[in-house]
């Protein structure tokens, strides 16, 4: 008999067992309807004398995956999750949670408050709140350590990782792993315990003893690993609190902290990125039900550094790769280099020799285009020269299957010109990887005007399959990431001319949260590389940019960076950047030569000039349609260029600053640096006049 409680939760009976089924697609998030439905199910269960035990399970692909993130920041609607969990805790008859898919956050907290926990073989469990700048607020802090011990609980809560069903059983988080049909397995288990009717309250369990020194050790590790993030540190505070605080009081403290974190700037930034990364997968002009083309074999053209890294991306996703090069020698070098890169994984213990051999079997090296006749997609990663690429496109067009996709890895050449050199321009797109391609998460997928919708859907799905963060961008020299980066680099150089030192600029930007400052990064990349990149773009530079040739001077002096022990900094054995007076002298001479005085530059000016130059360029990219959404730009910069995730991305950061203040600062720097560099973009003028931000 089906006893409906509401649209999200249904209740039915199997003998003495009631089964509450949550059905709230897509992830059974704990919306108000789910919470109210479960309370109603508990009411009926407790009032039903015939019912000896209750099973809670979910329809669809997963058990409850947490609180409904979309409700955060909205007025709280009773019943709160905490009230539902208290009801579970006080239940006088046993409740069994049957988990599948990903039982996360508030979903796992519900299971923790049940008498028994079952999991399907593929189930995974976790408390990922910390990834949203939050922490469990409905009993996860006070119950999980009681079941699996403080050390493992601290790891799960402070890092937000997931564990599988078998590991959960071994740790005592799950009582049984159910093979076969979860519902029937759960009902059978529950019938087995129903007669005895034993209620097991996690809240009654003592906190297992643990090494108190653990807390200080983990605190230090977490501070290093999650630099700037507050929630992991607070996780340690809460775990310490729960070990010395009576249960009921600890529950209140846990909930109060969660509410504070929901209102925190870091959580708002991280929740913004959670939504932004999902929005980026929705491509304008590509219906959500567009079927991607099948990609079961790929080719990479160009066995250079980028080609090798791109080939590894596909190999790591178990896709066979044909790497085409002009000579056996270049292909031999590429294969050896790939094998060497995997050797690093073996040294780190993340790969075995056997796995390496298996992985290398996926790589085939060829010099003959005819060998590409059966591939589904080609990434061309040859030298950044339009005529060379056009030749490759023409040769590919002569051998590929009619529906094979050609993706160019170009970082700044015109994709429309390349598409025109292909027999099937509708099959041409860009897949812009970043060096090192096998490591960098960001993938700028580039749409051309004639690219088919299902090609866009295909490269987006393929980007996800190979573990990248794919963001669709449109035509623009340097697309989105590099065009914005070039503005930050410009300001960093100009600031040296105006009187700042490399260490001051690096300190300000790494203090903001970037993993490394622009000058230490240049020393890592190599001044010869930087000088070559500058030369490649010099024709499009302004006179001041062209004359600002500090990079060339360092390269000419043999100061190539870490590889020569000196660049913007000096480097000893420890490879740590040290201040070098010689650089100060070189900069002073450059300023004199350029007729620049040297003035005191504040940290605020450094930060605003570097970051607002990027924001201003982003506003132009949005107006040009090169970026579809401001949030896409936030995803690009947090996944690909080290913008601290807890600061939400450049556009989120600008919105926090307020567009009026952004415009005011741009006007100020227009006066200091020049209109051509800081004149507010038209979009910023519009938003400022309308009192709006990028995201509203
Ligand atoms: N609330 C609302 N919507 C959610 C959601 C959630 N918790 N999780 C996912 N969605 C949406 C998502 O936006 C997307 O929507 C669709 O579901 C598919 O998601 C009280 C305070 C579960 C592993 O942090 O990790 O509980 O774009 O594309 O890759 O103490 O979603 O289709 O419109 O990611 O298969 C804690 C967050 C909340 C889990 C599935 N829980 N979600 O991944 O699909 S705080 C989380 C995920 C909390 C308690 C605390 C993943 C997933 P749309 P998807 P997926």
XYZ file of C-alpha atoms and ligand atoms in Angstrom:
751
model
C 0.000 0.000 0.000
C 1.509 3.355 -0.983
C 1.046 6.067 1.677
C 2.100 9.295 -0.039
C 3.562 11.846 2.385
C 4.222 14.524 -0.233
C 5.534 15.085 -3.762
C 9.119 14.323 -2.686
C 8.695 11.408 -0.275
C 6.488 8.317 -0.538
C 5.904 5.652 2.092
C 5.010 2.035 1.526
C 4.969 -1.130 3.589
C 6.511 -4.584 3.339
C 5.239 -6.589 6.311
C 6.423 -4.960 9.524
C 8.798 -2.683 7.627
C 7.890 0.732 6.247
C 9.946 2.112 3.358
C 10.298 5.875 2.872
C 11.457 6.670 -0.649
C 12.848 10.116 -1.393
C 12.406 11.198 -4.997
C 13.762 14.698 -5.668
C 15.807 14.666 -8.892
C 18.534 15.168 -9.826
C 20.410 14.374 -6.597
C 17.666 14.096 -3.931
C 18.906 17.292 -2.294
C 17.279 18.028 1.055
C 14.790 20.598 -0.172
C 12.024 21.780 2.123
C 9.675 19.217 0.554
C 12.094 16.374 1.262
C 12.560 17.453 4.880
C 8.809 17.839 5.431
C 8.145 14.540 3.680
C 10.596 12.670 5.877
C 9.118 14.232 9.039
C 5.685 13.116 7.886
C 7.049 9.624 7.205
C 8.471 9.499 10.742
C 5.144 10.668 12.168
C 3.345 7.830 10.386
C 6.029 5.318 11.314
C 5.897 6.174 15.013
C 2.083 6.164 15.036
C 1.868 2.787 13.267
C 2.009 0.031 15.886
C 2.321 -2.612 13.159
C 5.467 -1.015 11.823
C 8.579 -2.312 13.623
C 11.258 -0.637 11.533
C 11.655 1.999 8.807
C 13.967 2.058 5.779
C 14.961 5.378 4.206
C 16.180 5.085 0.627
C 16.133 7.174 -2.535
C 14.932 6.856 -6.079
C 17.115 7.921 -8.979
C 20.862 7.892 -9.227
C 21.864 8.691 -5.696
C 20.993 8.792 -2.030
C 20.545 12.298 -0.646
C 23.541 14.375 -1.809
C 23.186 17.042 0.837
C 21.283 20.145 1.785
C 19.762 22.007 -1.138
C 22.506 24.514 -1.934
C 19.992 26.730 -3.658
C 18.209 27.329 -0.350
C 21.283 28.831 1.303
C 20.908 32.528 1.924
C 17.122 32.161 1.719
C 14.879 32.463 4.807
C 14.962 29.139 6.703
C 11.795 27.040 6.281
C 10.857 24.559 9.029
C 11.444 21.761 9.486
C 15.149 22.450 9.640
C 17.397 19.486 8.811
C 18.590 19.553 12.422
C 15.012 19.092 13.647
C 14.527 16.114 11.313
C 17.760 14.566 12.541
C 16.747 15.104 16.177
C 13.505 13.247 15.385
C 15.542 10.395 13.932
C 17.786 10.355 16.984
C 14.800 10.158 19.361
C 12.954 7.477 17.374
C 12.004 4.566 19.643
C 12.028 2.074 16.752
C 14.996 1.358 14.454
C 15.486 3.319 11.230
C 17.768 1.983 8.502
C 19.449 4.166 5.843
C 20.053 2.413 2.515
C 22.577 4.422 0.521
C 23.600 4.327 -3.125
C 25.320 6.776 -5.444
C 26.877 9.597 -3.418
C 25.499 10.018 0.097
C 26.910 13.421 0.929
C 26.607 16.209 3.466
C 23.193 16.349 5.068
C 22.374 13.050 3.360
C 25.139 11.264 5.223
C 24.158 13.134 8.395
C 20.702 11.606 8.127
C 22.265 8.162 7.793
C 24.527 8.841 10.791
C 21.432 9.478 12.929
C 19.821 6.171 11.889
C 20.217 2.949 13.845
C 21.737 1.103 10.909
C 23.463 2.083 7.672
C 23.553 -0.023 4.493
C 25.314 0.771 1.234
C 25.213 -0.588 -2.277
C 28.546 -1.790 -3.594
C 29.097 1.342 -5.709
C 27.976 3.784 -3.023
C 30.285 6.550 -1.909
C 29.938 8.647 1.223
C 31.356 12.011 2.243
C 30.961 15.328 4.003
C 32.076 17.736 1.216
C 30.734 20.869 2.882
C 34.286 22.174 3.317
C 34.553 22.428 -0.476
C 31.778 24.987 -0.312
C 33.467 26.880 2.526
C 31.012 25.258 4.950
C 31.127 22.474 7.500
C 28.541 19.857 8.471
C 25.835 21.575 10.501
C 23.438 18.734 11.324
C 25.372 16.234 13.331
C 28.193 15.228 11.027
C 30.789 16.746 13.348
C 29.376 15.126 16.496
C 28.449 11.718 15.082
C 31.070 10.722 12.508
C 34.006 10.602 15.007
C 31.883 8.416 17.286
C 31.535 5.856 14.519
C 34.917 5.901 12.730
C 37.227 7.597 15.216
C 38.595 11.145 15.364
C 41.516 10.829 12.883
C 39.480 9.450 9.971
C 36.540 11.709 10.729
C 38.801 14.764 10.813
C 40.195 13.844 7.400
C 36.753 13.320 5.885
C 35.378 16.568 7.319
C 38.404 18.841 6.807
C 39.210 17.612 3.299
C 35.724 16.748 2.045
C 36.766 13.535 0.330
C 34.571 10.511 -0.339
C 35.004 6.888 0.749
C 33.607 3.809 -0.921
C 31.222 1.265 0.570
C 33.787 -1.371 1.505
C 36.054 1.168 3.221
C 33.029 2.598 4.998
C 32.124 -0.845 6.260
C 35.692 -1.520 7.381
C 35.721 1.787 9.305
C 32.381 1.096 10.985
C 30.441 3.762 9.078
C 28.327 1.157 7.291
C 26.913 -2.049 8.782
C 26.507 -3.984 5.552
C 27.300 -3.653 1.880
C 24.313 -4.870 -0.142
C 25.042 -6.668 -3.388
C 22.199 -6.892 -5.875
C 19.019 -4.842 -5.576
C 19.430 -2.334 -2.760
C 15.750 -2.010 -1.886
C 15.149 -5.730 -1.511
C 18.455 -6.168 0.304
C 17.607 -3.323 2.665
C 14.091 -4.639 3.373
C 15.465 -8.116 4.048
C 18.097 -6.702 6.431
C 15.493 -4.536 8.178
C 13.062 -7.418 8.593
C 15.938 -9.241 10.249
C 16.411 -6.534 12.874
C 12.747 -5.464 13.140
C 11.631 -8.166 15.553
C 14.480 -7.414 17.956
C 13.684 -3.740 17.400
C 17.039 -2.619 18.806
C 17.609 1.115 18.447
C 21.287 2.095 18.209
C 21.876 5.787 18.844
C 25.156 7.151 17.519
C 24.716 10.001 19.996
C 25.067 7.457 22.840
C 28.456 6.275 21.657
C 31.548 7.639 23.463
C 34.172 9.551 21.489
C 36.945 7.011 20.865
C 40.321 7.879 22.401
C 42.817 9.506 20.039
C 46.275 11.091 20.071
C 45.653 14.741 21.018
C 48.835 15.728 19.179
C 46.981 14.843 16.002
C 45.028 18.086 16.066
C 48.067 20.366 15.948
C 49.703 18.249 13.264
C 46.611 18.227 11.058
C 46.051 21.938 11.625
C 49.509 22.695 10.253
C 49.063 20.296 7.322
C 45.669 21.766 6.447
C 46.950 25.342 6.619
C 49.651 24.450 4.099
C 47.433 22.429 1.808
C 44.415 24.757 1.852
C 46.195 28.136 2.039
C 43.788 30.957 2.890
C 40.757 28.728 3.432
C 39.074 29.153 6.822
C 36.741 26.136 6.939
C 39.435 23.420 7.196
C 40.911 25.175 10.235
C 37.488 25.561 11.821
C 36.919 21.851 11.194
C 39.791 21.114 13.550
C 38.325 23.531 16.113
C 34.931 21.797 15.938
C 36.388 18.310 16.165
C 38.381 19.405 19.211
C 35.197 20.921 20.663
C 33.131 17.776 20.187
C 35.671 15.658 22.020
C 35.286 17.746 25.199
C 31.674 18.976 24.979
C 28.439 17.214 25.946
C 26.587 15.960 22.871
C 23.567 18.295 22.935
C 25.736 21.389 23.459
C 28.135 20.255 20.746
C 25.233 19.863 18.293
C 24.217 23.474 18.920
C 27.771 24.742 18.455
C 28.114 22.767 15.236
C 24.875 24.204 13.862
C 25.744 27.791 14.884
C 29.116 27.523 13.133
C 27.500 26.170 9.978
C 25.079 29.100 9.887
C 27.966 31.556 10.304
C 29.897 29.901 7.477
C 26.873 29.994 5.165
C 26.973 33.781 5.531
C 30.763 33.980 5.072
C 32.386 35.607 1.997
C 34.514 32.497 1.383
C 31.499 30.212 1.262
C 29.606 32.591 -1.003
C 32.602 32.569 -3.355
C 32.923 28.789 -3.342
C 29.173 28.280 -3.812
C 29.336 30.756 -6.688
C 32.039 28.638 -8.318
C 30.080 25.429 -7.706
C 27.206 26.868 -9.738
C 29.555 28.548 -12.243
C 31.358 25.312 -13.129
C 28.002 23.703 -13.893
C 26.705 26.688 -15.804
C 29.834 26.640 -17.972
C 28.763 23.234 -19.299
C 25.586 24.767 -20.732
C 26.596 26.057 -24.155
C 24.617 28.823 -25.879
C 22.971 27.412 -28.997
C 23.561 23.796 -27.949
C 20.328 22.198 -26.621
C 20.900 20.230 -23.390
C 19.811 17.007 -25.119
C 22.331 17.363 -27.958
C 24.031 14.015 -28.390
C 27.846 14.232 -28.496
C 29.558 12.273 -31.260
C 31.251 9.036 -30.220
C 34.976 9.492 -29.597
C 36.759 6.195 -29.172
C 40.059 6.996 -30.890
C 41.910 10.287 -31.184
C 44.942 11.625 -32.970
C 47.364 14.337 -31.935
C 49.386 16.119 -34.593
C 52.736 17.411 -33.366
C 54.974 15.453 -30.996
C 56.285 18.569 -29.247
C 55.814 19.500 -25.599
C 52.123 20.353 -26.001
C 51.396 17.380 -28.247
C 52.938 14.989 -25.734
C 50.934 16.450 -22.850
C 47.697 16.370 -24.865
C 48.319 12.763 -25.894
C 48.766 11.891 -22.212
C 45.422 13.510 -21.354
C 43.659 11.062 -23.666
C 45.820 8.091 -22.644
C 45.010 8.832 -18.996
C 41.334 8.553 -19.943
C 42.017 5.152 -21.559
C 41.556 6.499 -25.094
C 43.836 5.115 -27.839
C 45.968 7.904 -29.295
C 47.745 8.140 -32.634
C 50.565 10.686 -32.364
C 51.667 11.948 -35.773
C 55.049 13.530 -36.327
C 57.233 14.407 -39.278
C 60.034 12.000 -38.371
C 60.631 8.793 -36.497
C 63.274 10.665 -34.507
C 60.844 13.288 -33.213
C 58.305 10.589 -32.433
C 60.922 8.531 -30.622
C 61.815 11.527 -28.490
C 58.156 12.172 -27.755
C 57.525 8.570 -26.719
C 60.579 8.602 -24.477
C 59.489 11.894 -22.916
C 55.985 10.553 -22.215
C 57.450 7.399 -20.711
C 59.718 9.581 -18.536
C 56.783 11.694 -17.347
C 54.944 8.542 -16.326
C 58.151 7.477 -14.595
C 57.548 10.347 -12.206
C 54.196 8.807 -11.293
C 55.922 5.509 -10.591
C 58.412 7.254 -8.300
C 55.493 8.931 -6.505
C 53.782 5.577 -6.151
C 50.697 6.601 -8.116
C 51.458 4.180 -10.964
C 53.073 0.770 -11.251
C 55.429 -0.415 -13.976
C 52.703 -2.727 -15.258
C 50.226 0.160 -15.441
C 52.830 2.196 -17.300
C 53.206 -0.499 -19.926
C 49.446 -0.790 -20.263
C 49.178 2.981 -20.638
C 51.921 3.109 -23.286
C 50.078 0.475 -25.334
C 47.466 3.158 -25.971
C 50.025 5.248 -27.863
C 50.751 4.662 -31.507
C 53.251 6.910 -33.309
C 52.999 7.452 -37.062
C 54.380 9.745 -39.758
C 51.709 8.950 -42.360
C 48.432 10.906 -42.396
C 46.727 7.895 -43.968
C 46.980 6.227 -40.563
C 44.414 8.702 -39.216
C 41.583 7.410 -41.377
C 39.708 5.846 -38.454
C 40.098 8.460 -35.738
C 37.077 10.315 -34.405
C 38.863 13.492 -33.350
C 42.202 15.123 -34.060
C 43.923 17.731 -31.925
C 46.440 19.662 -33.946
C 49.295 20.963 -31.817
C 51.892 21.969 -34.386
C 53.886 25.181 -34.316
C 51.936 28.441 -33.880
C 52.200 29.370 -37.525
C 49.051 29.880 -39.583
C 50.371 28.491 -42.856
C 51.801 25.377 -41.166
C 48.474 24.779 -39.454
C 46.523 25.393 -42.640
C 48.652 22.765 -44.362
C 47.891 20.288 -41.593
C 44.169 21.037 -41.866
C 44.262 20.519 -45.621
C 46.091 17.196 -45.277
C 43.714 16.039 -42.558
C 40.725 16.900 -44.714
C 42.019 14.466 -47.286
C 42.081 11.453 -44.985
C 39.634 11.843 -42.092
C 36.185 10.292 -41.797
C 33.416 12.740 -42.815
C 32.298 13.276 -39.208
C 35.751 13.395 -37.631
C 36.385 16.531 -35.580
C 39.476 18.697 -36.054
C 40.376 20.640 -32.914
C 43.188 23.146 -32.972
C 45.278 23.778 -29.890
C 46.256 27.214 -31.108
C 46.532 29.816 -28.370
C 46.085 32.908 -30.475
C 45.711 32.198 -34.226
C 42.415 32.921 -35.988
C 40.165 29.901 -35.753
C 37.935 31.156 -38.582
C 40.918 31.172 -40.959
C 41.815 27.659 -39.865
C 38.229 26.438 -40.275
C 38.199 27.801 -43.815
C 41.137 25.579 -44.680
C 39.232 22.429 -43.702
C 36.948 20.471 -46.017
C 34.321 20.375 -43.255
C 34.485 23.732 -41.404
C 31.479 22.651 -39.342
C 33.701 19.965 -37.788
C 36.365 22.451 -36.720
C 36.713 23.842 -33.200
C 39.479 24.765 -30.794
C 40.637 22.746 -27.779
C 43.117 25.080 -26.118
C 45.174 23.178 -23.542
C 47.586 24.878 -21.165
C 51.166 23.785 -20.563
C 51.719 21.294 -18.955
C 48.660 19.896 -20.733
C 48.529 16.648 -18.770
C 48.420 18.579 -15.476
C 46.494 21.825 -16.095
C 42.762 21.481 -15.401
C 41.528 24.273 -17.665
C 40.509 23.543 -21.234
C 39.375 26.506 -23.326
C 37.108 25.032 -25.975
C 36.774 27.476 -28.843
C 33.726 27.755 -31.075
C 34.020 29.058 -34.604
C 31.077 30.618 -36.440
C 30.369 27.449 -38.439
C 31.074 24.807 -35.771
C 28.215 22.304 -35.465
C 26.322 22.237 -32.154
C 27.101 18.553 -31.645
C 30.807 19.257 -32.174
C 30.597 21.747 -29.295
C 28.731 19.177 -27.218
C 31.354 16.573 -28.117
C 34.416 18.590 -27.095
C 32.656 19.643 -23.879
C 31.846 16.045 -22.966
C 35.342 14.955 -24.022
C 36.860 17.691 -21.846
C 34.981 16.347 -18.828
C 35.909 12.756 -19.746
C 39.623 13.603 -19.680
C 39.225 15.313 -16.295
C 39.466 18.886 -17.496
C 37.323 21.903 -16.658
C 36.015 22.750 -20.130
C 34.866 26.316 -20.789
C 33.526 27.372 -24.188
C 34.971 30.625 -25.492
C 34.618 32.516 -28.754
C 36.972 34.047 -31.266
C 39.496 36.503 -29.846
C 43.276 36.736 -30.016
C 44.428 34.880 -26.935
C 40.828 33.808 -26.309
C 39.946 34.668 -22.715
C 42.610 33.417 -20.302
C 45.716 34.640 -22.118
C 44.147 37.934 -23.161
C 43.411 38.753 -19.542
C 46.792 37.424 -18.396
C 48.565 39.706 -20.899
C 46.979 42.737 -19.178
C 48.129 41.636 -15.733
C 51.619 41.017 -17.154
C 51.607 44.457 -18.760
C 50.798 46.152 -15.465
C 53.381 44.123 -13.596
C 56.029 45.337 -16.039
C 54.784 48.938 -15.957
C 54.879 48.864 -12.163
C 58.592 48.008 -12.307
C 59.088 51.047 -14.531
C 57.120 53.174 -12.071
C 59.240 52.177 -9.091
C 57.965 48.884 -7.681
C 60.321 45.946 -7.146
C 59.715 42.395 -8.412
C 59.499 41.109 -4.851
C 56.928 43.755 -3.889
C 54.670 42.852 -6.826
C 55.084 39.122 -6.241
C 54.394 39.543 -2.537
C 51.172 41.446 -3.168
C 49.804 38.954 -5.701
C 50.839 35.836 -3.808
C 49.488 37.479 -0.663
C 46.171 37.877 -2.490
C 46.220 34.130 -3.001
C 47.900 33.395 -6.337
C 50.202 30.396 -5.921
C 53.162 32.342 -7.322
C 53.878 35.940 -8.297
C 54.356 36.954 -11.968
C 58.113 37.490 -11.679
C 58.881 34.275 -9.841
C 56.698 32.602 -12.494
C 58.715 34.231 -15.275
C 61.902 32.913 -13.712
C 60.310 29.459 -13.696
C 59.220 29.679 -17.351
C 62.529 31.170 -18.423
C 63.324 34.682 -19.610
C 64.164 33.385 -23.086
C 60.673 31.951 -23.342
C 59.164 35.179 -22.027
C 61.230 37.280 -24.456
C 60.162 35.086 -27.396
C 56.504 35.319 -26.404
C 56.871 39.097 -26.147
C 58.418 39.283 -29.595
C 55.562 37.213 -31.028
C 53.104 39.847 -29.827
C 55.152 43.030 -30.065
C 53.529 44.258 -33.270
C 50.203 44.575 -31.458
C 51.672 46.402 -28.479
C 51.426 50.078 -27.612
C 54.578 52.210 -27.825
C 55.024 52.061 -24.035
C 54.638 48.307 -24.017
C 57.153 47.954 -26.827
C 59.653 50.181 -25.019
C 59.120 48.411 -21.725
C 61.731 45.794 -22.581
C 62.932 44.707 -19.143
C 62.468 41.054 -20.150
C 64.756 41.529 -23.144
C 67.386 43.185 -20.973
C 67.371 40.343 -18.472
C 67.572 37.764 -21.246
C 70.402 39.677 -22.941
C 72.276 39.679 -19.642
C 71.933 35.898 -19.517
C 69.581 36.154 -16.567
C 67.184 33.477 -17.825
C 65.717 32.672 -14.442
C 65.939 29.494 -12.405
C 67.697 27.615 -15.195
C 70.681 29.998 -14.987
C 70.413 30.687 -11.275
C 69.408 34.286 -11.841
C 66.552 36.146 -13.445
C 64.422 38.645 -11.569
C 65.813 36.880 -8.492
C 68.919 34.965 -7.499
C 68.543 31.208 -6.915
C 70.695 29.006 -4.683
C 70.594 25.235 -4.269
C 67.196 25.498 -2.614
C 65.824 27.245 -5.706
C 64.173 29.834 -3.432
C 64.004 33.351 -5.018
C 66.430 35.743 -3.326
C 66.572 39.532 -3.781
C 69.398 40.531 -6.160
C 70.725 44.124 -5.973
C 71.888 43.776 -9.581
C 68.246 43.661 -10.668
C 67.593 46.864 -8.750
C 70.454 48.473 -10.643
C 69.171 47.163 -13.974
C 65.703 48.563 -13.236
C 67.130 51.917 -12.146
C 69.105 52.147 -15.374
C 66.015 51.214 -17.358
C 63.950 53.914 -15.647
C 66.645 56.502 -16.347
C 66.836 55.404 -19.975
C 63.083 55.651 -20.257
C 62.933 58.968 -18.435
C 60.906 57.516 -15.602
C 61.284 58.677 -12.021
C 60.846 56.168 -9.255
C 57.973 56.722 -6.846
C 56.606 54.901 -3.810
C 54.025 52.412 -5.010
C 51.471 51.131 -2.501
C 50.448 47.496 -2.291
C 46.871 48.601 -3.010
C 47.941 50.234 -6.274
C 49.809 47.087 -7.310
C 46.835 44.851 -6.576
C 44.265 47.100 -8.205
C 46.293 47.809 -11.340
C 47.076 44.134 -11.911
C 43.595 42.800 -11.160
C 41.459 45.627 -12.519
C 43.375 45.550 -15.800
C 42.192 41.932 -16.056
C 38.609 42.752 -15.048
C 38.443 45.594 -17.556
C 39.660 43.297 -20.330
C 37.152 40.659 -19.242
C 34.350 43.192 -19.588
C 35.463 43.795 -23.186
C 35.571 40.046 -23.813
C 31.984 39.769 -22.552
C 30.839 42.571 -24.822
C 32.628 40.938 -27.772
C 30.976 37.607 -27.010
C 34.365 35.905 -26.614
C 33.146 34.923 -23.155
C 29.506 33.910 -22.794
C 29.126 34.614 -19.087
C 30.998 36.453 -16.363
C 30.906 33.246 -14.321
C 32.688 31.396 -17.160
C 35.572 33.826 -16.674
C 35.600 33.036 -12.964
C 35.824 29.325 -13.785
C 38.676 29.965 -16.232
C 40.743 31.905 -13.719
C 40.130 29.688 -10.699
C 40.615 26.391 -12.531
C 43.419 27.453 -14.807
C 45.392 30.362 -13.510
C 45.477 30.109 -9.768
C 42.945 32.762 -8.811
C 42.162 31.681 -5.228
C 38.857 29.782 -5.275
C 37.807 31.334 -1.958
C 37.890 34.703 -3.748
C 35.437 33.436 -6.371
C 37.200 34.572 -9.546
C 37.906 38.021 -11.040
C 34.315 38.897 -11.866
C 32.981 37.728 -8.491
C 35.771 39.703 -6.807
C 34.885 42.807 -8.826
C 31.245 42.438 -7.801
C 32.302 42.214 -4.154
C 34.301 45.410 -4.637
C 31.238 46.992 -6.303
C 31.149 48.103 -9.936
C 30.954 51.766 -8.912
C 34.252 51.433 -7.029
C 35.718 49.428 -9.914
C 34.866 52.257 -12.292
C 36.226 54.847 -9.884
C 39.528 52.959 -9.608
C 39.758 52.531 -13.387
C 39.239 56.264 -13.779
C 41.999 56.878 -11.227
C 44.444 54.618 -13.042
C 43.451 56.124 -16.351
C 44.875 59.335 -14.948
C 48.001 57.675 -13.512
C 48.862 55.138 -16.215
C 46.895 56.367 -19.210
C 43.431 56.225 -20.784
C 44.557 53.621 -23.321
C 45.204 51.180 -20.505
C 42.477 51.872 -17.961
C 39.561 53.559 -19.685
C 36.560 51.705 -18.231
C 35.078 49.197 -20.670
C 31.647 50.083 -22.022
C 30.064 47.227 -20.079
C 31.489 48.569 -16.816
C 30.171 52.038 -17.627
C 26.730 50.530 -18.273
C 26.690 48.396 -15.165
C 27.890 51.296 -13.017
C 25.172 53.577 -14.400
C 22.545 50.889 -13.732
C 23.871 50.062 -10.265
C 24.351 46.403 -11.271
C 27.190 43.899 -11.116
C 28.563 41.328 -13.540
C 26.494 38.570 -11.979
C 23.169 40.315 -11.628
N 21.861 21.119 -3.856
C 21.227 21.538 -4.964
N 21.552 21.138 -6.227
C 22.569 20.272 -6.337
C 23.289 19.787 -5.224
C 22.896 20.243 -3.932
N 23.487 19.811 -2.828
N 24.256 18.954 -5.693
C 24.129 18.910 -7.018
N 23.134 19.709 -7.424
C 22.698 19.935 -8.808
C 23.786 20.559 -9.641
O 23.792 21.964 -9.481
C 23.367 20.132 -11.030
O 22.273 20.976 -11.381
C 22.793 18.744 -10.808
O 22.447 18.687 -9.414
C 23.768 17.640 -11.118
O 24.950 17.939 -10.356
C 23.393 20.517 6.140
C 25.211 22.170 5.083
C 26.208 15.097 -5.994
C 28.555 14.455 -6.589
O 28.273 19.654 -1.389
O 29.154 17.155 -5.223
O 24.640 19.298 3.147
O 23.355 22.035 -13.389
O 26.387 18.260 -12.364
O 28.733 15.505 -11.591
O 25.480 19.778 6.964
O 26.654 17.482 -7.631
O 21.820 20.072 -13.637
O 20.904 22.308 -12.916
O 27.405 18.086 -10.050
O 26.956 13.709 -11.148
C 26.676 19.224 0.784
C 27.392 18.909 -3.956
C 25.727 20.382 0.743
C 27.236 17.994 -2.750
C 26.839 14.836 -8.359
N 26.598 18.469 -0.476
N 27.121 18.157 -5.189
O 27.815 15.178 -9.298
O 26.331 16.064 -11.166
S 25.835 21.326 2.227
C 27.417 18.792 -1.487
C 28.077 17.372 -5.732
C 25.201 20.323 3.427
C 24.703 19.894 5.784
C 25.467 20.732 4.836
C 27.731 16.765 -7.047
C 27.324 15.273 -6.972
P 22.065 21.374 -12.940
P 26.371 17.664 -11.018
P 27.515 15.051 -10.882
